Amino acid sequence: KVTCLSCTLEIMDTYSKDHDQVPPSTETTNSYALSVPQDPSEVFEVMNPPPDEFDPYKDRPLSTGRYAKRSDAHRQGLWHCSVHIWIVRKRSFGPFPVEILLQKRSMTKDTFPGRWDISSAGHMEAGKGSLETACLELAEELGVVLDPKIEALTATRQGGEHRNHVKDRLHFAFITPAEAAPLGGCNAYEHVYFLIRNSAKNNECNDCEEFSLGKEEVSEVSWVPLVHVLSALRSGDKEYAPRTKQYVELMEKELGKIFDSNK
């Protein structure tokens, strides 16, 4: 059973701005941020390559029982697991109300440096689950802290339908394999989550929250209309980290379900 974490989104600092882009702050400090862009000594659980038909809703990665350091896994093209968290909001105005927070990867990242990418993402280290990794990455990269007090665990997918899509909650969506090593990335089973922002907050001012960036990993963030993000990913825009065709299709499908259920 797939579960969601009942959690509260907490932004470390707030401020008022007249535009949607949120640059790195020189006044705030992210105490969760890493001191290096990546740790080559991280250890991953090595997975078997995906079968030809991998169901993103039902299938799960199968372990080989072996482990490898990050540097070895990437160099040898070994399959492992990663977690992606897209922060999404829906405004009550404008021609493109659904927006996604994108991060620009720092120039010191070992994969796709300087490209626009997922709001927050990272590899699953051996012994850690996808939900734990999601919370860690949000804190390290954006200063977004999820309340550790789990009030309830509720199924988000029952019978193939989305349920309990409470805003400001973390929702698991799907897993899809991506063979990105030939493109300069890595071969990973990508566990995808969405964090839906509270729409009511978006009417108070033009972005009252400031994300506290982990500057070794993230150089800046920006809200971008969903339609523009999907178009860029489909066209293979070189300013964006690449995503597979299946990934983009699933992403559009799942966000459509989420926002339809919240009408």
PDB file of C-alpha atoms in Angstrom:
ATOM      1  CA  LYS A   1       0.000   0.000   0.000  1.00  0.00           C
ATOM      2  CA  VAL A   2       1.326   3.442  -0.960  1.00  0.00           C
ATOM      3  CA  THR A   3       1.050   6.002   1.780  1.00  0.00           C
ATOM      4  CA  CYS A   4       1.353   9.742   2.176  1.00  0.00           C
ATOM      5  CA  LEU A   5       2.874  11.635   5.051  1.00  0.00           C
ATOM      6  CA  SER A   6       0.579  13.949   6.958  1.00  0.00           C
ATOM      7  CA  CYS A   7       2.913  16.834   7.396  1.00  0.00           C
ATOM      8  CA  THR A   8       3.064  20.572   7.639  1.00  0.00           C
ATOM      9  CA  LEU A   9       5.046  22.639   5.162  1.00  0.00           C
ATOM     10  CA  GLU A  10       7.251  25.112   6.944  1.00  0.00           C
ATOM     11  CA  ILE A  11       9.281  27.723   5.105  1.00  0.00           C
ATOM     12  CA  MET A  12      12.249  28.878   7.115  1.00  0.00           C
ATOM     13  CA  ASP A  13      11.870  32.608   6.351  1.00  0.00           C
ATOM     14  CA  THR A  14       9.345  34.870   4.627  1.00  0.00           C
ATOM     15  CA  TYR A  15       9.568  38.070   2.675  1.00  0.00           C
ATOM     16  CA  SER A  16       7.555  40.097   0.178  1.00  0.00           C
ATOM     17  CA  LYS A  17       8.595  40.274  -3.470  1.00  0.00           C
ATOM     18  CA  ASP A  18       7.155  41.801  -6.636  1.00  0.00           C
ATOM     19  CA  HIS A  19       8.153  38.922  -8.914  1.00  0.00           C
ATOM     20  CA  ASP A  20       8.045  35.137  -8.945  1.00  0.00           C
ATOM     21  CA  GLN A  21      11.750  34.321  -9.085  1.00  0.00           C
ATOM     22  CA  VAL A  22      13.345  33.591  -5.732  1.00  0.00           C
ATOM     23  CA  PRO A  23      17.120  34.114  -5.863  1.00  0.00           C
ATOM     24  CA  PRO A  24      19.556  32.753  -3.310  1.00  0.00           C
ATOM     25  CA  SER A  25      19.410  34.825  -0.167  1.00  0.00           C
ATOM     26  CA  THR A  26      22.494  36.378   1.370  1.00  0.00           C
ATOM     27  CA  GLU A  27      20.707  36.969   4.658  1.00  0.00           C
ATOM     28  CA  THR A  28      19.360  33.542   5.546  1.00  0.00           C
ATOM     29  CA  THR A  29      21.152  30.319   6.279  1.00  0.00           C
ATOM     30  CA  ASN A  30      19.922  26.819   5.585  1.00  0.00           C
ATOM     31  CA  SER A  31      21.207  24.811   8.526  1.00  0.00           C
ATOM     32  CA  TYR A  32      20.255  21.573   6.722  1.00  0.00           C
ATOM     33  CA  ALA A  33      22.302  22.336   3.609  1.00  0.00           C
ATOM     34  CA  LEU A  34      25.226  20.159   2.562  1.00  0.00           C
ATOM     35  CA  SER A  35      28.727  21.595   2.492  1.00  0.00           C
ATOM     36  CA  VAL A  36      29.524  19.834  -0.799  1.00  0.00           C
ATOM     37  CA  PRO A  37      27.509  19.480  -4.036  1.00  0.00           C
ATOM     38  CA  GLN A  38      27.601  15.684  -3.780  1.00  0.00           C
ATOM     39  CA  ASP A  39      29.306  13.005  -1.723  1.00  0.00           C
ATOM     40  CA  PRO A  40      31.084  10.407  -3.906  1.00  0.00           C
ATOM     41  CA  SER A  41      31.295   8.058  -0.924  1.00  0.00           C
ATOM     42  CA  GLU A  42      27.497   7.715  -0.630  1.00  0.00           C
ATOM     43  CA  VAL A  43      26.487   4.052  -0.809  1.00  0.00           C
ATOM     44  CA  PHE A  44      23.560   2.921  -2.952  1.00  0.00           C
ATOM     45  CA  GLU A  45      21.729  -0.378  -3.120  1.00  0.00           C
ATOM     46  CA  VAL A  46      22.267  -1.773  -6.614  1.00  0.00           C
ATOM     47  CA  MET A  47      19.075  -2.781  -8.413  1.00  0.00           C
ATOM     48  CA  ASN A  48      18.449  -5.114 -11.300  1.00  0.00           C
ATOM     49  CA  PRO A  49      17.817  -3.426 -14.662  1.00  0.00           C
ATOM     50  CA  PRO A  50      14.104  -2.877 -15.333  1.00  0.00           C
ATOM     51  CA  PRO A  51      12.101  -5.374 -17.380  1.00  0.00           C
ATOM     52  CA  ASP A  52      10.808  -4.337 -20.786  1.00  0.00           C
ATOM     53  CA  GLU A  53       7.359  -3.699 -19.313  1.00  0.00           C
ATOM     54  CA  PHE A  54       7.686  -1.874 -15.987  1.00  0.00           C
ATOM     55  CA  ASP A  55       4.368  -0.790 -14.464  1.00  0.00           C
ATOM     56  CA  PRO A  56       4.960   2.600 -12.768  1.00  0.00           C
ATOM     57  CA  TYR A  57       2.110   1.977 -10.326  1.00  0.00           C
ATOM     58  CA  LYS A  58       2.500  -1.677  -9.428  1.00  0.00           C
ATOM     59  CA  ASP A  59       6.108  -2.714 -10.067  1.00  0.00           C
ATOM     60  CA  ARG A  60       9.016  -2.016  -7.745  1.00  0.00           C
ATOM     61  CA  PRO A  61      12.810  -2.147  -8.220  1.00  0.00           C
ATOM     62  CA  LEU A  62      14.364  -5.519  -7.425  1.00  0.00           C
ATOM     63  CA  SER A  63      17.597  -5.518  -5.437  1.00  0.00           C
ATOM     64  CA  THR A  64      20.667  -7.438  -6.549  1.00  0.00           C
ATOM     65  CA  GLY A  65      21.779  -7.689  -2.924  1.00  0.00           C
ATOM     66  CA  ARG A  66      24.877  -5.677  -3.787  1.00  0.00           C
ATOM     67  CA  TYR A  67      25.936  -2.141  -2.854  1.00  0.00           C
ATOM     68  CA  ALA A  68      28.112   0.459  -4.561  1.00  0.00           C
ATOM     69  CA  LYS A  69      29.521   3.903  -3.856  1.00  0.00           C
ATOM     70  CA  ARG A  70      27.943   6.784  -5.758  1.00  0.00           C
ATOM     71  CA  SER A  71      31.038   7.302  -7.885  1.00  0.00           C
ATOM     72  CA  ASP A  72      31.180   3.624  -8.857  1.00  0.00           C
ATOM     73  CA  ALA A  73      27.448   3.379  -9.530  1.00  0.00           C
ATOM     74  CA  HIS A  74      27.566   6.348 -11.876  1.00  0.00           C
ATOM     75  CA  ARG A  75      30.764   5.328 -13.616  1.00  0.00           C
ATOM     76  CA  GLN A  76      29.599   1.752 -14.189  1.00  0.00           C
ATOM     77  CA  GLY A  77      26.003   2.641 -15.049  1.00  0.00           C
ATOM     78  CA  LEU A  78      24.593   0.561 -12.179  1.00  0.00           C
ATOM     79  CA  TRP A  79      20.878   0.852 -11.503  1.00  0.00           C
ATOM     80  CA  HIS A  80      19.882   2.438  -8.188  1.00  0.00           C
ATOM     81  CA  CYS A  81      17.035   4.559  -6.777  1.00  0.00           C
ATOM     82  CA  SER A  82      16.343   8.283  -6.645  1.00  0.00           C
ATOM     83  CA  VAL A  83      13.545  10.482  -5.306  1.00  0.00           C
ATOM     84  CA  HIS A  84      11.962  13.469  -7.062  1.00  0.00           C
ATOM     85  CA  ILE A  85       9.728  16.053  -5.377  1.00  0.00           C
ATOM     86  CA  TRP A  86       7.858  18.555  -7.533  1.00  0.00           C
ATOM     87  CA  ILE A  87       6.442  21.513  -5.599  1.00  0.00           C
ATOM     88  CA  VAL A  88       3.274  22.637  -7.360  1.00  0.00           C
ATOM     89  CA  ARG A  89       0.700  25.364  -6.818  1.00  0.00           C
ATOM     90  CA  LYS A  90      -2.457  26.573  -8.527  1.00  0.00           C
ATOM     91  CA  ARG A  91      -3.187  30.262  -8.585  1.00  0.00           C
ATOM     92  CA  SER A  92      -6.722  31.601  -8.855  1.00  0.00           C
ATOM     93  CA  PHE A  93      -5.739  34.009 -11.623  1.00  0.00           C
ATOM     94  CA  GLY A  94      -3.631  34.252 -14.783  1.00  0.00           C
ATOM     95  CA  PRO A  95      -3.661  32.356 -18.095  1.00  0.00           C
ATOM     96  CA  PHE A  96      -1.493  29.506 -16.736  1.00  0.00           C
ATOM     97  CA  PRO A  97      -2.627  28.995 -13.123  1.00  0.00           C
ATOM     98  CA  VAL A  98      -0.746  25.743 -12.402  1.00  0.00           C
ATOM     99  CA  GLU A  99       2.913  26.447 -11.676  1.00  0.00           C
ATOM    100  CA  ILE A 100       5.905  24.323 -10.694  1.00  0.00           C
ATOM    101  CA  LEU A 101       8.893  25.404  -8.648  1.00  0.00           C
ATOM    102  CA  LEU A 102      12.070  24.647 -10.596  1.00  0.00           C
ATOM    103  CA  GLN A 103      15.582  24.658  -9.232  1.00  0.00           C
ATOM    104  CA  LYS A 104      18.681  25.491 -11.220  1.00  0.00           C
ATOM    105  CA  ARG A 105      21.385  22.975 -10.436  1.00  0.00           C
ATOM    106  CA  SER A 106      24.675  24.463  -9.290  1.00  0.00           C
ATOM    107  CA  MET A 107      27.616  24.434 -11.672  1.00  0.00           C
ATOM    108  CA  THR A 108      29.464  22.063  -9.335  1.00  0.00           C
ATOM    109  CA  LYS A 109      26.943  19.212  -9.630  1.00  0.00           C
ATOM    110  CA  ASP A 110      28.321  16.078 -11.287  1.00  0.00           C
ATOM    111  CA  THR A 111      25.225  15.573 -13.461  1.00  0.00           C
ATOM    112  CA  PHE A 112      23.519  18.245 -15.584  1.00  0.00           C
ATOM    113  CA  PRO A 113      25.194  21.266 -13.927  1.00  0.00           C
ATOM    114  CA  GLY A 114      23.539  24.617 -14.532  1.00  0.00           C
ATOM    115  CA  ARG A 115      20.287  23.139 -15.849  1.00  0.00           C
ATOM    116  CA  TRP A 116      16.750  23.693 -14.625  1.00  0.00           C
ATOM    117  CA  ASP A 117      15.415  20.635 -12.855  1.00  0.00           C
ATOM    118  CA  ILE A 118      12.962  19.161 -10.354  1.00  0.00           C
ATOM    119  CA  SER A 119      12.075  21.295  -7.313  1.00  0.00           C
ATOM    120  CA  SER A 120      14.120  18.922  -5.149  1.00  0.00           C
ATOM    121  CA  ALA A 121      15.667  15.511  -5.757  1.00  0.00           C
ATOM    122  CA  GLY A 122      18.315  13.103  -4.567  1.00  0.00           C
ATOM    123  CA  HIS A 123      19.521   9.523  -4.468  1.00  0.00           C
ATOM    124  CA  MET A 124      18.270   6.975  -1.956  1.00  0.00           C
ATOM    125  CA  GLU A 125      21.186   5.890   0.181  1.00  0.00           C
ATOM    126  CA  ALA A 126      21.322   2.280   1.301  1.00  0.00           C
ATOM    127  CA  GLY A 127      18.982   1.708   4.226  1.00  0.00           C
ATOM    128  CA  LYS A 128      16.810   4.776   3.558  1.00  0.00           C
ATOM    129  CA  GLY A 129      13.318   4.750   2.094  1.00  0.00           C
ATOM    130  CA  SER A 130      11.891   7.109  -0.498  1.00  0.00           C
ATOM    131  CA  LEU A 131       9.778   9.107   1.973  1.00  0.00           C
ATOM    132  CA  GLU A 132      12.711   9.663   4.325  1.00  0.00           C
ATOM    133  CA  THR A 133      14.878  10.698   1.375  1.00  0.00           C
ATOM    134  CA  ALA A 134      12.215  13.114   0.132  1.00  0.00           C
ATOM    135  CA  CYS A 135      12.116  14.897   3.493  1.00  0.00           C
ATOM    136  CA  LEU A 136      15.909  15.082   3.680  1.00  0.00           C
ATOM    137  CA  GLU A 137      16.276  16.509   0.183  1.00  0.00           C
ATOM    138  CA  LEU A 138      13.612  19.174   0.685  1.00  0.00           C
ATOM    139  CA  ALA A 139      15.377  20.389   3.816  1.00  0.00           C
ATOM    140  CA  GLU A 140      18.899  20.251   2.380  1.00  0.00           C
ATOM    141  CA  GLU A 141      18.166  21.896  -0.951  1.00  0.00           C
ATOM    142  CA  LEU A 142      15.306  24.324  -0.227  1.00  0.00           C
ATOM    143  CA  GLY A 143      15.093  24.734   3.534  1.00  0.00           C
ATOM    144  CA  VAL A 144      11.591  23.229   3.400  1.00  0.00           C
ATOM    145  CA  VAL A 145      10.997  21.299   6.610  1.00  0.00           C
ATOM    146  CA  LEU A 146       8.298  18.672   6.980  1.00  0.00           C
ATOM    147  CA  ASP A 147       6.920  18.327  10.504  1.00  0.00           C
ATOM    148  CA  PRO A 148       8.371  15.064  11.877  1.00  0.00           C
ATOM    149  CA  LYS A 149       5.198  14.362  13.824  1.00  0.00           C
ATOM    150  CA  ILE A 150       3.264  11.963  11.669  1.00  0.00           C
ATOM    151  CA  GLU A 151      -0.371  12.430  12.659  1.00  0.00           C
ATOM    152  CA  ALA A 152      -1.683   9.836  10.212  1.00  0.00           C
ATOM    153  CA  LEU A 153      -0.671   7.671   7.290  1.00  0.00           C
ATOM    154  CA  THR A 154      -3.361   7.630   4.664  1.00  0.00           C
ATOM    155  CA  ALA A 155      -3.446   5.803   1.351  1.00  0.00           C
ATOM    156  CA  THR A 156      -3.159   8.242  -1.567  1.00  0.00           C
ATOM    157  CA  ARG A 157      -3.925   5.680  -4.209  1.00  0.00           C
ATOM    158  CA  GLN A 158      -6.742   3.181  -3.828  1.00  0.00           C
ATOM    159  CA  GLY A 159      -8.113   1.391  -6.852  1.00  0.00           C
ATOM    160  CA  GLY A 160      -6.000   3.564  -9.127  1.00  0.00           C
ATOM    161  CA  GLU A 161      -7.631   6.811  -7.977  1.00  0.00           C
ATOM    162  CA  HIS A 162      -6.184   9.760  -6.079  1.00  0.00           C
ATOM    163  CA  ARG A 163      -7.661  10.352  -2.636  1.00  0.00           C
ATOM    164  CA  ASN A 164      -6.997  12.729   0.259  1.00  0.00           C
ATOM    165  CA  HIS A 165      -5.074  15.258  -1.784  1.00  0.00           C
ATOM    166  CA  VAL A 166      -4.821  17.733   1.054  1.00  0.00           C
ATOM    167  CA  LYS A 167      -2.791  20.783   0.111  1.00  0.00           C
ATOM    168  CA  ASP A 168       0.598  21.288   1.746  1.00  0.00           C
ATOM    169  CA  ARG A 169       1.010  17.512   1.928  1.00  0.00           C
ATOM    170  CA  LEU A 170       3.471  15.167   0.275  1.00  0.00           C
ATOM    171  CA  HIS A 171       1.900  12.754  -2.222  1.00  0.00           C
ATOM    172  CA  PHE A 172       3.518   9.716  -3.799  1.00  0.00           C
ATOM    173  CA  ALA A 173       2.677   9.339  -7.508  1.00  0.00           C
ATOM    174  CA  PHE A 174       4.704   6.711  -9.394  1.00  0.00           C
ATOM    175  CA  ILE A 175       8.067   5.046 -10.048  1.00  0.00           C
ATOM    176  CA  THR A 176       9.633   5.075 -13.486  1.00  0.00           C
ATOM    177  CA  PRO A 177      13.038   3.775 -14.646  1.00  0.00           C
ATOM    178  CA  ALA A 178      15.270   6.199 -16.524  1.00  0.00           C
ATOM    179  CA  GLU A 179      18.404   5.118 -18.361  1.00  0.00           C
ATOM    180  CA  ALA A 180      20.081   8.520 -18.319  1.00  0.00           C
ATOM    181  CA  ALA A 181      23.733   7.453 -18.021  1.00  0.00           C
ATOM    182  CA  PRO A 182      24.300   7.813 -21.795  1.00  0.00           C
ATOM    183  CA  LEU A 183      22.980  11.403 -21.528  1.00  0.00           C
ATOM    184  CA  GLY A 184      25.360  12.397 -18.747  1.00  0.00           C
ATOM    185  CA  GLY A 185      23.124  11.370 -15.859  1.00  0.00           C
ATOM    186  CA  CYS A 186      22.670   8.014 -14.151  1.00  0.00           C
ATOM    187  CA  ASN A 187      20.483   4.913 -14.392  1.00  0.00           C
ATOM    188  CA  ALA A 188      17.837   5.194 -11.705  1.00  0.00           C
ATOM    189  CA  TYR A 189      14.380   4.146 -10.653  1.00  0.00           C
ATOM    190  CA  GLU A 190      12.836   7.564 -10.073  1.00  0.00           C
ATOM    191  CA  HIS A 191      10.319   7.698  -7.199  1.00  0.00           C
ATOM    192  CA  VAL A 192       8.133  10.728  -7.899  1.00  0.00           C
ATOM    193  CA  TYR A 193       6.305  12.816  -5.289  1.00  0.00           C
ATOM    194  CA  PHE A 194       4.256  15.999  -5.528  1.00  0.00           C
ATOM    195  CA  LEU A 195       4.022  18.628  -2.808  1.00  0.00           C
ATOM    196  CA  ILE A 196       0.889  20.681  -3.440  1.00  0.00           C
ATOM    197  CA  ARG A 197       1.081  24.203  -2.089  1.00  0.00           C
ATOM    198  CA  ASN A 198      -1.899  25.869  -0.468  1.00  0.00           C
ATOM    199  CA  SER A 199      -3.541  27.958  -3.187  1.00  0.00           C
ATOM    200  CA  ALA A 200      -4.990  30.395  -0.668  1.00  0.00           C
ATOM    201  CA  LYS A 201      -1.505  31.649   0.183  1.00  0.00           C
ATOM    202  CA  ASN A 202      -0.904  32.682  -3.413  1.00  0.00           C
ATOM    203  CA  ASN A 203      -3.516  35.433  -3.283  1.00  0.00           C
ATOM    204  CA  GLU A 204      -2.034  37.235  -0.300  1.00  0.00           C
ATOM    205  CA  CYS A 205       0.922  38.720  -2.171  1.00  0.00           C
ATOM    206  CA  ASN A 206       3.396  37.868  -4.887  1.00  0.00           C
ATOM    207  CA  ASP A 207       5.226  35.082  -3.101  1.00  0.00           C
ATOM    208  CA  CYS A 208       5.559  35.867   0.584  1.00  0.00           C
ATOM    209  CA  GLU A 209       7.839  32.884   1.190  1.00  0.00           C
ATOM    210  CA  GLU A 210      11.541  32.682   0.630  1.00  0.00           C
ATOM    211  CA  PHE A 211      13.200  29.335   0.103  1.00  0.00           C
ATOM    212  CA  SER A 212      16.515  29.000   1.901  1.00  0.00           C
ATOM    213  CA  LEU A 213      18.718  27.347  -0.696  1.00  0.00           C
ATOM    214  CA  GLY A 214      21.489  24.838  -0.191  1.00  0.00           C
ATOM    215  CA  LYS A 215      23.879  26.819  -2.358  1.00  0.00           C
ATOM    216  CA  GLU A 216      26.303  23.980  -3.020  1.00  0.00           C
ATOM    217  CA  GLU A 217      23.499  22.163  -4.828  1.00  0.00           C
ATOM    218  CA  VAL A 218      21.057  24.847  -5.969  1.00  0.00           C
ATOM    219  CA  SER A 219      21.916  28.212  -7.516  1.00  0.00           C
ATOM    220  CA  GLU A 220      18.370  29.599  -7.822  1.00  0.00           C
ATOM    221  CA  VAL A 221      14.690  28.654  -7.995  1.00  0.00           C
ATOM    222  CA  SER A 222      11.783  29.975 -10.032  1.00  0.00           C
ATOM    223  CA  TRP A 223       8.040  29.384 -10.414  1.00  0.00           C
ATOM    224  CA  VAL A 224       7.274  28.338 -13.998  1.00  0.00           C
ATOM    225  CA  PRO A 225       3.884  27.509 -15.602  1.00  0.00           C
ATOM    226  CA  LEU A 226       3.319  23.763 -15.879  1.00  0.00           C
ATOM    227  CA  VAL A 227       2.560  24.010 -19.595  1.00  0.00           C
ATOM    228  CA  HIS A 228       5.957  25.602 -20.221  1.00  0.00           C
ATOM    229  CA  VAL A 229       7.778  22.942 -18.200  1.00  0.00           C
ATOM    230  CA  LEU A 230       6.031  20.090 -20.011  1.00  0.00           C
ATOM    231  CA  SER A 231       6.768  21.682 -23.379  1.00  0.00           C
ATOM    232  CA  ALA A 232      10.460  22.122 -22.538  1.00  0.00           C
ATOM    233  CA  LEU A 233      10.807  18.526 -21.332  1.00  0.00           C
ATOM    234  CA  ARG A 234       9.027  17.138 -24.404  1.00  0.00           C
ATOM    235  CA  SER A 235      11.187  19.132 -26.790  1.00  0.00           C
ATOM    236  CA  GLY A 236      14.443  18.171 -25.063  1.00  0.00           C
ATOM    237  CA  ASP A 237      15.289  21.775 -24.168  1.00  0.00           C
ATOM    238  CA  LYS A 238      18.996  21.753 -23.267  1.00  0.00           C
ATOM    239  CA  GLU A 239      18.403  24.224 -20.437  1.00  0.00           C
ATOM    240  CA  TYR A 240      16.486  21.484 -18.616  1.00  0.00           C
ATOM    241  CA  ALA A 241      17.680  18.188 -17.165  1.00  0.00           C
ATOM    242  CA  PRO A 242      16.140  15.507 -19.430  1.00  0.00           C
ATOM    243  CA  ARG A 243      13.192  13.313 -18.497  1.00  0.00           C
ATOM    244  CA  THR A 244      11.867  10.266 -20.349  1.00  0.00           C
ATOM    245  CA  LYS A 245       8.732  10.423 -22.491  1.00  0.00           C
ATOM    246  CA  GLN A 246       6.918   8.146 -20.033  1.00  0.00           C
ATOM    247  CA  TYR A 247       7.926  10.357 -17.109  1.00  0.00           C
ATOM    248  CA  VAL A 248       6.508  13.502 -18.715  1.00  0.00           C
ATOM    249  CA  GLU A 249       3.276  11.750 -19.687  1.00  0.00           C
ATOM    250  CA  LEU A 250       2.787  10.388 -16.176  1.00  0.00           C
ATOM    251  CA  MET A 251       3.603  13.740 -14.622  1.00  0.00           C
ATOM    252  CA  GLU A 252       0.956  15.512 -16.720  1.00  0.00           C
ATOM    253  CA  LYS A 253      -1.589  12.759 -16.046  1.00  0.00           C
ATOM    254  CA  GLU A 254      -1.088  12.710 -12.278  1.00  0.00           C
ATOM    255  CA  LEU A 255      -1.158  16.482 -11.845  1.00  0.00           C
ATOM    256  CA  GLY A 256      -4.342  16.575 -13.886  1.00  0.00           C
ATOM    257  CA  LYS A 257      -5.925  14.067 -11.510  1.00  0.00           C
ATOM    258  CA  ILE A 258      -4.741  15.925  -8.436  1.00  0.00           C
ATOM    259  CA  PHE A 259      -6.115  19.294  -9.454  1.00  0.00           C
ATOM    260  CA  ASP A 260      -9.349  17.805 -10.791  1.00  0.00           C
ATOM    261  CA  SER A 261      -9.907  16.132  -7.406  1.00  0.00           C
ATOM    262  CA  ASN A 262      -9.324  19.428  -5.600  1.00  0.00           C
ATOM    263  CA  LYS A 263     -11.882  21.462  -7.533  1.00  0.00           C
TER     264      LYS A 263
END
